[in-house]
Short mmCIF file of C-alpha atoms and ligand atoms in Angstrom, two decimals:
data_model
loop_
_atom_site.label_atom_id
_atom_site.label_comp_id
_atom_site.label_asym_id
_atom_site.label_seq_id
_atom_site.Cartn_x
_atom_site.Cartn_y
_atom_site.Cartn_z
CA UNK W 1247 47.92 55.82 11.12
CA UNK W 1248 46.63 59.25 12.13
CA UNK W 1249 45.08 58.11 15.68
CA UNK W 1250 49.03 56.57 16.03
CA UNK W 1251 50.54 60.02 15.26
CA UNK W 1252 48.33 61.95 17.21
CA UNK W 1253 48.56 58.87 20.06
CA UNK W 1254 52.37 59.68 19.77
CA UNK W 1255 52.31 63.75 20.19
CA UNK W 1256 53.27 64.11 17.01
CA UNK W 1257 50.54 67.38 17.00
CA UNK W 1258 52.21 68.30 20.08
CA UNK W 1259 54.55 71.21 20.74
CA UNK W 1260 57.58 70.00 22.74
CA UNK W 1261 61.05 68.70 22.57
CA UNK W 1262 61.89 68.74 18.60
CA UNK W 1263 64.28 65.98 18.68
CA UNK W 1264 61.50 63.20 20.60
CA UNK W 1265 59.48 64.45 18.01
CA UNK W 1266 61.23 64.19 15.01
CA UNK W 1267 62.33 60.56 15.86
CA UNK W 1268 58.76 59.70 16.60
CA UNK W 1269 58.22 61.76 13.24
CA UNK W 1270 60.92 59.45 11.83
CA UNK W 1271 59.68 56.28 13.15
CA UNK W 1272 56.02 56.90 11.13
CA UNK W 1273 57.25 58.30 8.18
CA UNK W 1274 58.88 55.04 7.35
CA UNK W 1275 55.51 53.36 7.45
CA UNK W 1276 53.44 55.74 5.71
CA UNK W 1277 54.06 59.63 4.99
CA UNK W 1278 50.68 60.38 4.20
CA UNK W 1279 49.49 61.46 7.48
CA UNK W 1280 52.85 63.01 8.02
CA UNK W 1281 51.49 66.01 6.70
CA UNK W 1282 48.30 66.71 8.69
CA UNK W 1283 50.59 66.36 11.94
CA UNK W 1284 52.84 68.19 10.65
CA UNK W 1285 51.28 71.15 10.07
CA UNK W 1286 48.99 70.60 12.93
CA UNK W 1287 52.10 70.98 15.10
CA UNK W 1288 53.66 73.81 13.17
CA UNK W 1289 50.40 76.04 13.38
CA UNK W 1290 50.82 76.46 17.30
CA UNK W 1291 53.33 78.96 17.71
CA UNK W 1292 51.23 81.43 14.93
CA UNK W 1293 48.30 80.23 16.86
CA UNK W 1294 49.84 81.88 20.01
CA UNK W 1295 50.13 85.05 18.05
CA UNK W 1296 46.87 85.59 19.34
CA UNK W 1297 46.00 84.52 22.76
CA UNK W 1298 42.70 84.49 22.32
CA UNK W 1299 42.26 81.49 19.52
CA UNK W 1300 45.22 79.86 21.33
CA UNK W 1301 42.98 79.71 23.92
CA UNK W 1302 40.13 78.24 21.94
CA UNK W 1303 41.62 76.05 19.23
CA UNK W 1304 44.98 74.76 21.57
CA UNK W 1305 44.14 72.48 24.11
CA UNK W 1306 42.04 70.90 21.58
CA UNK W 1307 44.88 70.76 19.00
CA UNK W 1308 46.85 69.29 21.73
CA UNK W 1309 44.24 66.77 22.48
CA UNK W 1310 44.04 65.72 19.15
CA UNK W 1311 40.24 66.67 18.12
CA UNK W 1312 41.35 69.44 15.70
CA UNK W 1313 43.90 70.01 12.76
CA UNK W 1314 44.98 73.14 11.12
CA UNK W 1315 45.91 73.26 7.22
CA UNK W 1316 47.53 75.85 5.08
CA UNK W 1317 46.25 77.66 2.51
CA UNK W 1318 48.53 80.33 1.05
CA UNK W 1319 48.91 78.77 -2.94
CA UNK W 1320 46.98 80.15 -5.55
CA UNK W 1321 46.78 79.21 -9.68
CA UNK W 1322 49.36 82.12 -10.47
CA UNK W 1323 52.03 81.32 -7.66
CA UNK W 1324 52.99 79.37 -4.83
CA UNK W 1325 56.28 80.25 -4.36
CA UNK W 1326 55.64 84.26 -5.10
CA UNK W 1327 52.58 83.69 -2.24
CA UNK W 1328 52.68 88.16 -2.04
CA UNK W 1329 51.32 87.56 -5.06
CA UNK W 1330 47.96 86.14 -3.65
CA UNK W 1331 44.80 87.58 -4.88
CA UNK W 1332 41.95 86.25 -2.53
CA UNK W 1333 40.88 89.42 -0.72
CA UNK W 1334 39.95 89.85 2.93
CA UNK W 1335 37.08 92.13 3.16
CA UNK W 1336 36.83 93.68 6.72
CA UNK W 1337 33.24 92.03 9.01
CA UNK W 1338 34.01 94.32 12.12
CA UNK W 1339 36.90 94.17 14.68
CA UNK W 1340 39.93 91.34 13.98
CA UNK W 1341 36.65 89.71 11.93
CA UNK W 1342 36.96 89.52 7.74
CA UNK W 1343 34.96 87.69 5.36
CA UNK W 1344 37.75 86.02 2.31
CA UNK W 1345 36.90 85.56 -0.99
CA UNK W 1346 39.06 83.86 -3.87
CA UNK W 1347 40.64 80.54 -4.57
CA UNK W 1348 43.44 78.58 -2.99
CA UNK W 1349 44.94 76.22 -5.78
CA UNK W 1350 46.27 73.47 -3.32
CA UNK W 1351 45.06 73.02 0.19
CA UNK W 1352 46.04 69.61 1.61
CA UNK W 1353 43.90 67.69 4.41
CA UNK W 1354 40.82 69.36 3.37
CA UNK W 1355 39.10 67.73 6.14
CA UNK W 1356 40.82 70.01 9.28
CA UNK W 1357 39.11 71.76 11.01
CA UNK W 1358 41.09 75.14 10.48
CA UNK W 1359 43.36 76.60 8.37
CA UNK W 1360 45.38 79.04 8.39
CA UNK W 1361 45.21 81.41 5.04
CA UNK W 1362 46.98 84.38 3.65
CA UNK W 1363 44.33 87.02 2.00
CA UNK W 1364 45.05 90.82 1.17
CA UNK W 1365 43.54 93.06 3.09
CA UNK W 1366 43.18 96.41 2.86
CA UNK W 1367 46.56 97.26 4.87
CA UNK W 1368 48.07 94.17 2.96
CA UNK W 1369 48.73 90.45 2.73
CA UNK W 1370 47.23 89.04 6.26
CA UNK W 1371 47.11 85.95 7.98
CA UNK W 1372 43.80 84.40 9.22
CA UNK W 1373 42.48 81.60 10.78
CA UNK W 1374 39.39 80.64 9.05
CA UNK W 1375 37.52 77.43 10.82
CA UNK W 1376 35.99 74.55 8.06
CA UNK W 1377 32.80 74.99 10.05
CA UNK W 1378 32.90 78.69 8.78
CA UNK W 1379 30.40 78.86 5.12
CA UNK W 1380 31.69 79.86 2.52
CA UNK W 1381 34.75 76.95 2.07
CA UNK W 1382 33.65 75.03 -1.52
CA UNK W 1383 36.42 71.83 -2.24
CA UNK W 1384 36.19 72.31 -5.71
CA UNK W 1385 38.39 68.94 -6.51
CA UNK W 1386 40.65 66.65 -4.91
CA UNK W 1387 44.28 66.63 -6.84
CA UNK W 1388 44.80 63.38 -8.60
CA UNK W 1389 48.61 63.05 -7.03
CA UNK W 1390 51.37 61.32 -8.21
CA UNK W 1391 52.13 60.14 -4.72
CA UNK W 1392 51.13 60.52 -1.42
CA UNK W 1393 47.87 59.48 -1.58
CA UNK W 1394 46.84 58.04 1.56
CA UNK W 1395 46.50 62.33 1.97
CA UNK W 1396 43.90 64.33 0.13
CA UNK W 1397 44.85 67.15 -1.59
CA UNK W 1398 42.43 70.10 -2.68
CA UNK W 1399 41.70 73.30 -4.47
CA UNK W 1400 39.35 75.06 -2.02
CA UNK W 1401 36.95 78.43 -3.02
CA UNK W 1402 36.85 80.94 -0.48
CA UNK W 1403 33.32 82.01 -0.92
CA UNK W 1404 32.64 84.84 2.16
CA UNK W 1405 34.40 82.44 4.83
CA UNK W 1406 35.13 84.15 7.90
CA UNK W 1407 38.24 84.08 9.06
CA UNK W 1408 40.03 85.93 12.61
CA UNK W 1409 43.41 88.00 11.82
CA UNK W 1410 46.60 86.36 12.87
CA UNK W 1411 49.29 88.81 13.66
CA UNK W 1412 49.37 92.49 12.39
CA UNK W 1413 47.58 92.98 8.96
CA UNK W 1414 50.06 93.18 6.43
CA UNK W 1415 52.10 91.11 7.58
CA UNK W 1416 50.46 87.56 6.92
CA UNK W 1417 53.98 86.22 5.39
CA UNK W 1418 56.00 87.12 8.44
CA UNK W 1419 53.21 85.58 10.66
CA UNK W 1420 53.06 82.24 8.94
CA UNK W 1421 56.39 81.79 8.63
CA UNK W 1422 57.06 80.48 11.94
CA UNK W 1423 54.67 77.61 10.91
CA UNK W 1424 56.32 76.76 7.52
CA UNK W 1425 59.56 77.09 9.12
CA UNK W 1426 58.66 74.28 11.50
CA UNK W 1427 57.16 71.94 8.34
CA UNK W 1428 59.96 72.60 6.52
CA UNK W 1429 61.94 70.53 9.61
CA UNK W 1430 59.46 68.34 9.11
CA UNK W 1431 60.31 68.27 5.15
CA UNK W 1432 64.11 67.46 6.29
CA UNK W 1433 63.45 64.38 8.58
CA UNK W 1434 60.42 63.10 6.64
CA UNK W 1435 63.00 62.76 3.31
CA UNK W 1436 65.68 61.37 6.12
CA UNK W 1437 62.70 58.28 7.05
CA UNK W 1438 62.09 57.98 3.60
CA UNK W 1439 65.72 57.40 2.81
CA UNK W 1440 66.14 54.98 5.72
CA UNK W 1441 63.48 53.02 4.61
CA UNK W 1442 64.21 52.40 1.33
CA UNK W 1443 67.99 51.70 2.46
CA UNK W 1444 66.06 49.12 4.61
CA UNK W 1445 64.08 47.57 2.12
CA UNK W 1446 67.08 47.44 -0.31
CA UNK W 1447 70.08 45.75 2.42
CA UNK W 1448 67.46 43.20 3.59
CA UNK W 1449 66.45 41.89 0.02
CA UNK W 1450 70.27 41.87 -1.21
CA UNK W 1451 71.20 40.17 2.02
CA UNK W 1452 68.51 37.41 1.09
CA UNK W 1453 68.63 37.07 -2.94
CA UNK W 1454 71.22 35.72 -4.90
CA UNK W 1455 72.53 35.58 -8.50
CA UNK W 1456 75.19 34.16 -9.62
CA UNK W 1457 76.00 31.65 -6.86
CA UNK W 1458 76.72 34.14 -4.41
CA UNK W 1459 74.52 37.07 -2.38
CA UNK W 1460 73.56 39.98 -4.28
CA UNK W 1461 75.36 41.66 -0.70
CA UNK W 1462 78.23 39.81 -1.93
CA UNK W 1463 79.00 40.97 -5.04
CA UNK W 1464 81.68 43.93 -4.78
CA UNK W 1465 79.56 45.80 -7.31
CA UNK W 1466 76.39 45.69 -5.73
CA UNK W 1467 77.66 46.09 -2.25
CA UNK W 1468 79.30 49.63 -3.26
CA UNK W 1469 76.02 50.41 -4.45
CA UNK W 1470 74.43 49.56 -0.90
CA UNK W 1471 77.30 51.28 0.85
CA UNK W 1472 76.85 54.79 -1.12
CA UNK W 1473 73.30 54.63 -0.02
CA UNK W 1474 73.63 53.42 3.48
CA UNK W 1475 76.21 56.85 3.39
CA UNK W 1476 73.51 58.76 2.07
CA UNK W 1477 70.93 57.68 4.52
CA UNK W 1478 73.29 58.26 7.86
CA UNK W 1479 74.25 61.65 6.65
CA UNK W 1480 70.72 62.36 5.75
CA UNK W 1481 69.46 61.28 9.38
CA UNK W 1482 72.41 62.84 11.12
CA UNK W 1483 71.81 66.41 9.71
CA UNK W 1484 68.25 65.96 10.65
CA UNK W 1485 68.60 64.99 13.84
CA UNK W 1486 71.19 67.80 14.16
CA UNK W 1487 68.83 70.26 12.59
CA UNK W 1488 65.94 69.44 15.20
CA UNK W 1489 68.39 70.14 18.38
CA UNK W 1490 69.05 73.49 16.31
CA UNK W 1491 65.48 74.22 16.79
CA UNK W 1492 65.04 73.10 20.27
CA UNK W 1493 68.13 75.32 21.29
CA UNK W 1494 67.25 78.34 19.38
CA UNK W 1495 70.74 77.89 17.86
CA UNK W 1496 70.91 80.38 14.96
CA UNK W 1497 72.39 77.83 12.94
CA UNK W 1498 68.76 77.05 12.26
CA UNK W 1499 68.10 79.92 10.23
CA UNK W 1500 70.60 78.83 7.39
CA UNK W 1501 70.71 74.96 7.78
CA UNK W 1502 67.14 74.43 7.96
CA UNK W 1503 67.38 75.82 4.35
CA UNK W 1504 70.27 74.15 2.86
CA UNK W 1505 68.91 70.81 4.21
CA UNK W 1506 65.70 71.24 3.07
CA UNK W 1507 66.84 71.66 -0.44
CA UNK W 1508 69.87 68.91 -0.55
CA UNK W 1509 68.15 66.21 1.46
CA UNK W 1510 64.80 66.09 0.29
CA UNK W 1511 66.81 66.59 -2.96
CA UNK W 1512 68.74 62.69 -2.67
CA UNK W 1513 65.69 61.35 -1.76
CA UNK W 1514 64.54 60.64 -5.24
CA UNK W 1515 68.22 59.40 -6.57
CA UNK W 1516 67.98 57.15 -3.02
CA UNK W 1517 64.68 55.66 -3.64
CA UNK W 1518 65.61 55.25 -7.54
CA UNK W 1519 68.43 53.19 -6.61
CA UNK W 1520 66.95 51.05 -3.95
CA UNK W 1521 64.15 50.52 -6.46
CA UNK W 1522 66.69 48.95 -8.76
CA UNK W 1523 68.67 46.62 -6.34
CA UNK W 1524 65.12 44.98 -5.56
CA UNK W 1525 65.04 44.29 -9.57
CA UNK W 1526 62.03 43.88 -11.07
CA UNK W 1527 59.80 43.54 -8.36
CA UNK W 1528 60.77 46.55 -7.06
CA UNK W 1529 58.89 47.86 -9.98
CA UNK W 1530 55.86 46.30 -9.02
CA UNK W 1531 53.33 48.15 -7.11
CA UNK W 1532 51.93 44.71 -5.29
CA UNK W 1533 55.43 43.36 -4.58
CA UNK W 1534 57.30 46.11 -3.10
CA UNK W 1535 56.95 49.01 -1.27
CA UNK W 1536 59.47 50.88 -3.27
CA UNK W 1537 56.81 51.73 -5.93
CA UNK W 1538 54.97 54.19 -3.36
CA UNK W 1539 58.46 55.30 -1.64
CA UNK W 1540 59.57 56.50 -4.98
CA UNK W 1541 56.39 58.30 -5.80
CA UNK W 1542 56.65 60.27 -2.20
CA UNK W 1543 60.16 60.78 -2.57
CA UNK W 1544 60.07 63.84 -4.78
CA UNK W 1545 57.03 65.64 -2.45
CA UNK W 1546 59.16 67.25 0.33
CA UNK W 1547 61.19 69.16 -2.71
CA UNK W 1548 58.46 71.10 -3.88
CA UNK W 1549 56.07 71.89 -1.10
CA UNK W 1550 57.22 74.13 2.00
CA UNK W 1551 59.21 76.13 -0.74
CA UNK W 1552 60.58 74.40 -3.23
CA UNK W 1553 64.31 73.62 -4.17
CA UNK W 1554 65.30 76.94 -6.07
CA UNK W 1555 63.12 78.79 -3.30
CA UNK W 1556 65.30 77.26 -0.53
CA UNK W 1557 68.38 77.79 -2.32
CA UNK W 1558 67.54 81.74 -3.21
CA UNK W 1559 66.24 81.88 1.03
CA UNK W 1560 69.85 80.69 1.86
CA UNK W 1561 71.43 84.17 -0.17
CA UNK W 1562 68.74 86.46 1.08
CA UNK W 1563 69.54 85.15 4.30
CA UNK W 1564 73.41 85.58 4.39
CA UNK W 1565 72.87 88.91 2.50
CA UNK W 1566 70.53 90.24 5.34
CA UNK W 1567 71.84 88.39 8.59
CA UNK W 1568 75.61 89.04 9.28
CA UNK W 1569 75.26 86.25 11.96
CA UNK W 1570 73.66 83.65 9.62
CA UNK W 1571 77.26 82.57 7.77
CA UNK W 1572 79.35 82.91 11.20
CA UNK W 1573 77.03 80.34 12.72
CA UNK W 1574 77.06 77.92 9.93
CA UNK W 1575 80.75 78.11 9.47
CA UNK W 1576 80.70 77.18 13.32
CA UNK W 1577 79.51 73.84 12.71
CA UNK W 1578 82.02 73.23 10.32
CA UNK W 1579 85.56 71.07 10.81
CA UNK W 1580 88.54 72.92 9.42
CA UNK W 1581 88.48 71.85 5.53
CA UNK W 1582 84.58 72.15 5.38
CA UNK W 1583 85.03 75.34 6.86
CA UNK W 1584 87.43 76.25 4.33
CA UNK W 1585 85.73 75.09 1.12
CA UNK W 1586 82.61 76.90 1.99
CA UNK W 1587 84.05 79.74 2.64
CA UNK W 1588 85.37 79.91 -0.81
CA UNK W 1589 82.13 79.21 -2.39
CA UNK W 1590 80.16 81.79 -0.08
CA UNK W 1591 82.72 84.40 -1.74
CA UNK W 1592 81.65 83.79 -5.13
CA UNK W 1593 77.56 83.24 -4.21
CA UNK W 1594 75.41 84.51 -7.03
CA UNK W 1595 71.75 83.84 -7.91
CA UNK W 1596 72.87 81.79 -10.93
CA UNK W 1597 74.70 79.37 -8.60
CA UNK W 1598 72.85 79.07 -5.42
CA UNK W 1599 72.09 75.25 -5.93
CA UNK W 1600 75.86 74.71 -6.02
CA UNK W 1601 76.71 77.03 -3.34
CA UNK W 1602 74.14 75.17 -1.13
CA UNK W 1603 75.13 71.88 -2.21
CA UNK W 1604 79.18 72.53 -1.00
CA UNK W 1605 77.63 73.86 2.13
CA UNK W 1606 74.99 70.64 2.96
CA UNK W 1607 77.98 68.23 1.78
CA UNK W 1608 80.37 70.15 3.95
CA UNK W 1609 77.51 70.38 6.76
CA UNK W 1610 77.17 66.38 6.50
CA UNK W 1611 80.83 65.57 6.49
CA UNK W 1612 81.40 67.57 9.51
CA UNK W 1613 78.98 65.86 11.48
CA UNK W 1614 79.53 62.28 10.28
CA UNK W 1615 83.18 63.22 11.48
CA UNK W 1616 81.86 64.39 14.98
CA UNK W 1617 78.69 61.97 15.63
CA UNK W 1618 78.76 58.99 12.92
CA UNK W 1619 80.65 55.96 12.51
CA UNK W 1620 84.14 56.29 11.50
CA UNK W 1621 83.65 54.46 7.85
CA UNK W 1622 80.63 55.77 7.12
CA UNK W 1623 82.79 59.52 7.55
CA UNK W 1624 85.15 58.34 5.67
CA UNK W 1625 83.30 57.14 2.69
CA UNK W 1626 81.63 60.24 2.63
CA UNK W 1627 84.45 62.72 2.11
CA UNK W 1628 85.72 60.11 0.05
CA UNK W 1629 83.09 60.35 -2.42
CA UNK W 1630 83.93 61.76 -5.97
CA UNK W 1631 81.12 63.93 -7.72
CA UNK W 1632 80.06 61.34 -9.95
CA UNK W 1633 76.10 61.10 -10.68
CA UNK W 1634 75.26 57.75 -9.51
CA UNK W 1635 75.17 55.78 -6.09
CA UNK W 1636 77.58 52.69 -6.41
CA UNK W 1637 80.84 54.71 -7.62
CA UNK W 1638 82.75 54.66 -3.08
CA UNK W 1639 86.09 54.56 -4.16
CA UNK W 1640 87.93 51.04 -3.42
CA UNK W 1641 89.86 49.89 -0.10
CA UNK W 1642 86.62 50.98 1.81
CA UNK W 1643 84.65 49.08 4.25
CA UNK W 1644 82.12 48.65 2.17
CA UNK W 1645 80.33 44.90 3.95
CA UNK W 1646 80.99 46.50 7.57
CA UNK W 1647 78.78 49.50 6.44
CA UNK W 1648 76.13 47.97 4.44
CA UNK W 1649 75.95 45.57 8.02
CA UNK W 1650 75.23 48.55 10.12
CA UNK W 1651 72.59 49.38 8.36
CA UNK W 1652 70.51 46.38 7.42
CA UNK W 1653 67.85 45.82 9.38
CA UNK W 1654 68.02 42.40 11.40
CA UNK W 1655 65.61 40.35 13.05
CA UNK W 1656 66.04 40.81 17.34
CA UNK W 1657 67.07 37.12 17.28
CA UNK W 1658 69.81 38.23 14.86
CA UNK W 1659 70.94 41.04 16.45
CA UNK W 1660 73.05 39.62 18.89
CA UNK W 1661 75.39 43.14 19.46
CA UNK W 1662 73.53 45.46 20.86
CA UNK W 1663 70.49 43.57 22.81
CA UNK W 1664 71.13 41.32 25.37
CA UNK W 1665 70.57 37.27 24.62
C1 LIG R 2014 50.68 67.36 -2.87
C2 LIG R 2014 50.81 68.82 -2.64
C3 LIG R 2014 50.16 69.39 -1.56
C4 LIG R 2014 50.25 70.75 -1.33
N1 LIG R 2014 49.59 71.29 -0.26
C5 LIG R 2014 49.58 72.63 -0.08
C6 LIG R 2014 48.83 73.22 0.98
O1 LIG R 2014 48.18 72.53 1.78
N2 LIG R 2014 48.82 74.56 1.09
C7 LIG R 2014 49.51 75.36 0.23
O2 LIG R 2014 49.46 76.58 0.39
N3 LIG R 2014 50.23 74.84 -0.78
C8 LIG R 2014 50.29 73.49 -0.96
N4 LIG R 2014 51.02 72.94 -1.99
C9 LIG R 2014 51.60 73.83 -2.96
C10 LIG R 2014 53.09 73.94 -2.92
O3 LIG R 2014 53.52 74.58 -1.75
C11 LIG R 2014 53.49 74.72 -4.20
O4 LIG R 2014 53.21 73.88 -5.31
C12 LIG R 2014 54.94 75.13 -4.19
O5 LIG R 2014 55.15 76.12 -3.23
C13 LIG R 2014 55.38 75.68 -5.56
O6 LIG R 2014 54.49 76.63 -6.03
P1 LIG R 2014 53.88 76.51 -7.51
O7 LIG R 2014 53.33 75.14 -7.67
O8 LIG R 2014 52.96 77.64 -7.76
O9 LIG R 2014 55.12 76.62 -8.46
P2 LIG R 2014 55.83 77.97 -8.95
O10 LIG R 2014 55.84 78.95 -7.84
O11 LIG R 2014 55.24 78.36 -10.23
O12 LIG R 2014 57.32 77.42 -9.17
C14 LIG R 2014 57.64 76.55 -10.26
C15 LIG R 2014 59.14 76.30 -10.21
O13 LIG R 2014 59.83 77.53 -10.36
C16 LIG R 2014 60.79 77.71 -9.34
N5 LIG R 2014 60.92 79.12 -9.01
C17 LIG R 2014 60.00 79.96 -8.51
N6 LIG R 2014 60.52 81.17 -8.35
C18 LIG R 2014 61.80 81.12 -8.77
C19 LIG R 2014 62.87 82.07 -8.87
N7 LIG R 2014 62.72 83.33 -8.46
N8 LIG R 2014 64.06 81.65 -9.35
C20 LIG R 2014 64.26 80.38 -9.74
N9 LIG R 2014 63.27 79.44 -9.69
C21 LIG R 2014 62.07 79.82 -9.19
C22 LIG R 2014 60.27 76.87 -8.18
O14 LIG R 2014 61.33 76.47 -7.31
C23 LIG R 2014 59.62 75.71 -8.89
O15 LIG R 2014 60.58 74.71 -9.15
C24 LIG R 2014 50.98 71.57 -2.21
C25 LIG R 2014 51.65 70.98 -3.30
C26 LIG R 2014 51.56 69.63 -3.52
C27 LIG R 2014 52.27 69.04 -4.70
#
């Protein structure tokens, strides 16, 4: 699965939106070796920080011989990461020898990474290569999902590692990186979404109870239509969010944000439900794949900054960057435009997850109005805040839109394929 995302580019600086539906594409399969590529590709632009390693380590990340991890978490905080302990002790020049722990440090077996250490002017960035001494795995993490990917808690023991950046300012150099997997974050969740809408409209299309098609039965198919909502919206922001990054559209700075936090936020409650309208078997880790999409769903929350940690970026960032609401509010149709303005003039620490929730929502419904199909858009705004998937209010679409999105055989698929 690796050799096919690196076969694919998926390592590869370049147009966002190729990538992320290439990104898209594999993450349905398996999102295991999403996160390798992923922060592969992300490294590059702190890579070219320096010209010098960009020179070395670039054409042969490009080439897909080498991958670059992360390692900025440590056992008292991943989220406060200026907290970090391991200390860089200066070896001459750019040149400084680390020494501490990193409590998580995923694909142990790249051939970089890229790790925050304080230095004597302050928390740095450095690129310390495996082939360096001094890196002990202490253990692979026993992981509740995800596990086609190891996961590690690494010693730093004296490895050497090159400066990245200015020293002292490690976060602001990797940032650019975790920006980039947090996109990543957003469209994985989006894949993981349409797959288990997938797996769910194909297996109610085919079993019945009853006498009639589970896809039949008004009940279930309002349950398949709220989550065939969920999925386009999820996809559609995505997909918007990557053309964001390939135009340098400021919207990015915000949106990447308030998507990471709402849609890799549904992504449990999606996979849940599409667990359930497979029955029991969708229980069953030999029957279904549901078993291992709900065990990845919850990843993309927590790693990359988790959900509180998005929602608290999205105030610092309207607090510090006059621009960031403008071009938000931009994006927005008239009423969306409207509601979140009202909730940005109320935004307080206590309720950023609410705040960020009206704007995602509002985010979603504006561009299901512009770019998705007219009753998907309308289900969507027509949704009441009730907990659970299955509640679309009635006189909907609801077998035209559950259609769309079941997956059909070519042979079946008559519409949009030529006979
Ligand atoms: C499978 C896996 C692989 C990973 N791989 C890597 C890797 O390769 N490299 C790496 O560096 N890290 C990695 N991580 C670590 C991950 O990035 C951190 O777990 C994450 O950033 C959260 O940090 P923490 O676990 O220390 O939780 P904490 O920082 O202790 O946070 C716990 C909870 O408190 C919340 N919180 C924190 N601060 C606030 C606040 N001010 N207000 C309100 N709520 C707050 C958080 O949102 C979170 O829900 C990985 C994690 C997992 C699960």
């Amino acid at each position: 699965m690796l050799a096919l995302g690196v076969r694919a580019g998926l390592q590869r600086p370049g147009s966002h939106v190729a990538r992320a539906a290439k990104f898209f594409a594999l993450t349905q399969v398996e999102a295991g070796v999403g996160c390798p590529l992923s922060m592969t590709h992300a490294a590059v632009p702190t890579l070219r920080v320096e010209p010098a390693l960009a020179a070395e380590w670039e054409p042969r990340v490009l080439a897909g011989q080498a991958f670059i991890g992360m390692g900025m978490t440590e056992r008292q905080g991943g989220s406060d990461v200026r907290a970090n302990e391991t200390e860089a002790r200066p070896a001459g020049g750019r040149e400084a020898t680390l020494h501490g722990h990193k409590w998580f440090c995923s694909a142990p077996m790249s051939d970089a990474f890229l790790i925050l250490a304080q230095a004597p002017g302050g928390l740095s960035c450095y690129l310390v290569p495996r082939a360096s001494d001094g890196i002990v795995i202490e253990r692979l993490k026993n992981t509740l999902g995800h596990r086609a990917n190891a996961s590690s808690e690494i010693t730093l023991d004296g490895a050497r590692g090159s400066l990245v950046g200015e020293e002292g300012r490690g976060v602001a150099t990797i940032i650019e990186m975790v920006v980039n997997t947090r996109l990543d974050c957003v469209v994985g969740s989006a894949a993981l979404m349409r797959e288990a809408v997938a797996q769910a409209t194909h297996h109610c299309a085919h079993r019945a109870a009853f006498g009639k098609l589970l896809a039949e039965q008004p009940l279930m198919r309002n349950v398949l239509a709220d989550l065939c909502v969920e999925s386009e919206a999820a996809t559609l922001s995505a997909f918007r969010l990557a053309r964001a990054f390939d135009e340098g559209d400021e919207l990015r700075r915000v949106a990447t944000a308030v998507l990471k936090y709402w849609v890799c936020k549904r992504t449990a409650a999606v996979a849940g439900e599409a667990l359930e309208c497979i029955g029991g078997n969708g229980y069953v880790e030999t029957d279904s794949v549901l078993p291992r999409l709900y065990r990845e769903s919850p990843l993309n929350s927590i790693w990359e900054g988790s959900s509180n940690v998005q929602c608290l970026d999205v105030l610092r960032a309207l607090r510090r960057e006059p621009d960031a609401a403008e071009c938000f509010l931009a994006e927005l149709e008239e009423p969306d435009r409207r509601r979140v303005e009202r909730a940005l003039a109320g935004a307080d620490e206590e309720g950023a997850r609410r705040l960020v929730e009206t704007m995602a929502v509002a985010l979603q419904a504006s561009l299901l109005d512009r770019h998705g199909d007219p009753a998907v858009a309308e289900a969507f705004r027509a949704r009441e805040p009730f907990g659970a998937l299955g509640t679309l209010r009635a006189g909907l679409p609801l077998a035209a839109i559950v259609e769309r999105h079941r997956p059909r055989p070519q042979a079946e698929d008559s519409t949009s394929r030529p006979r």
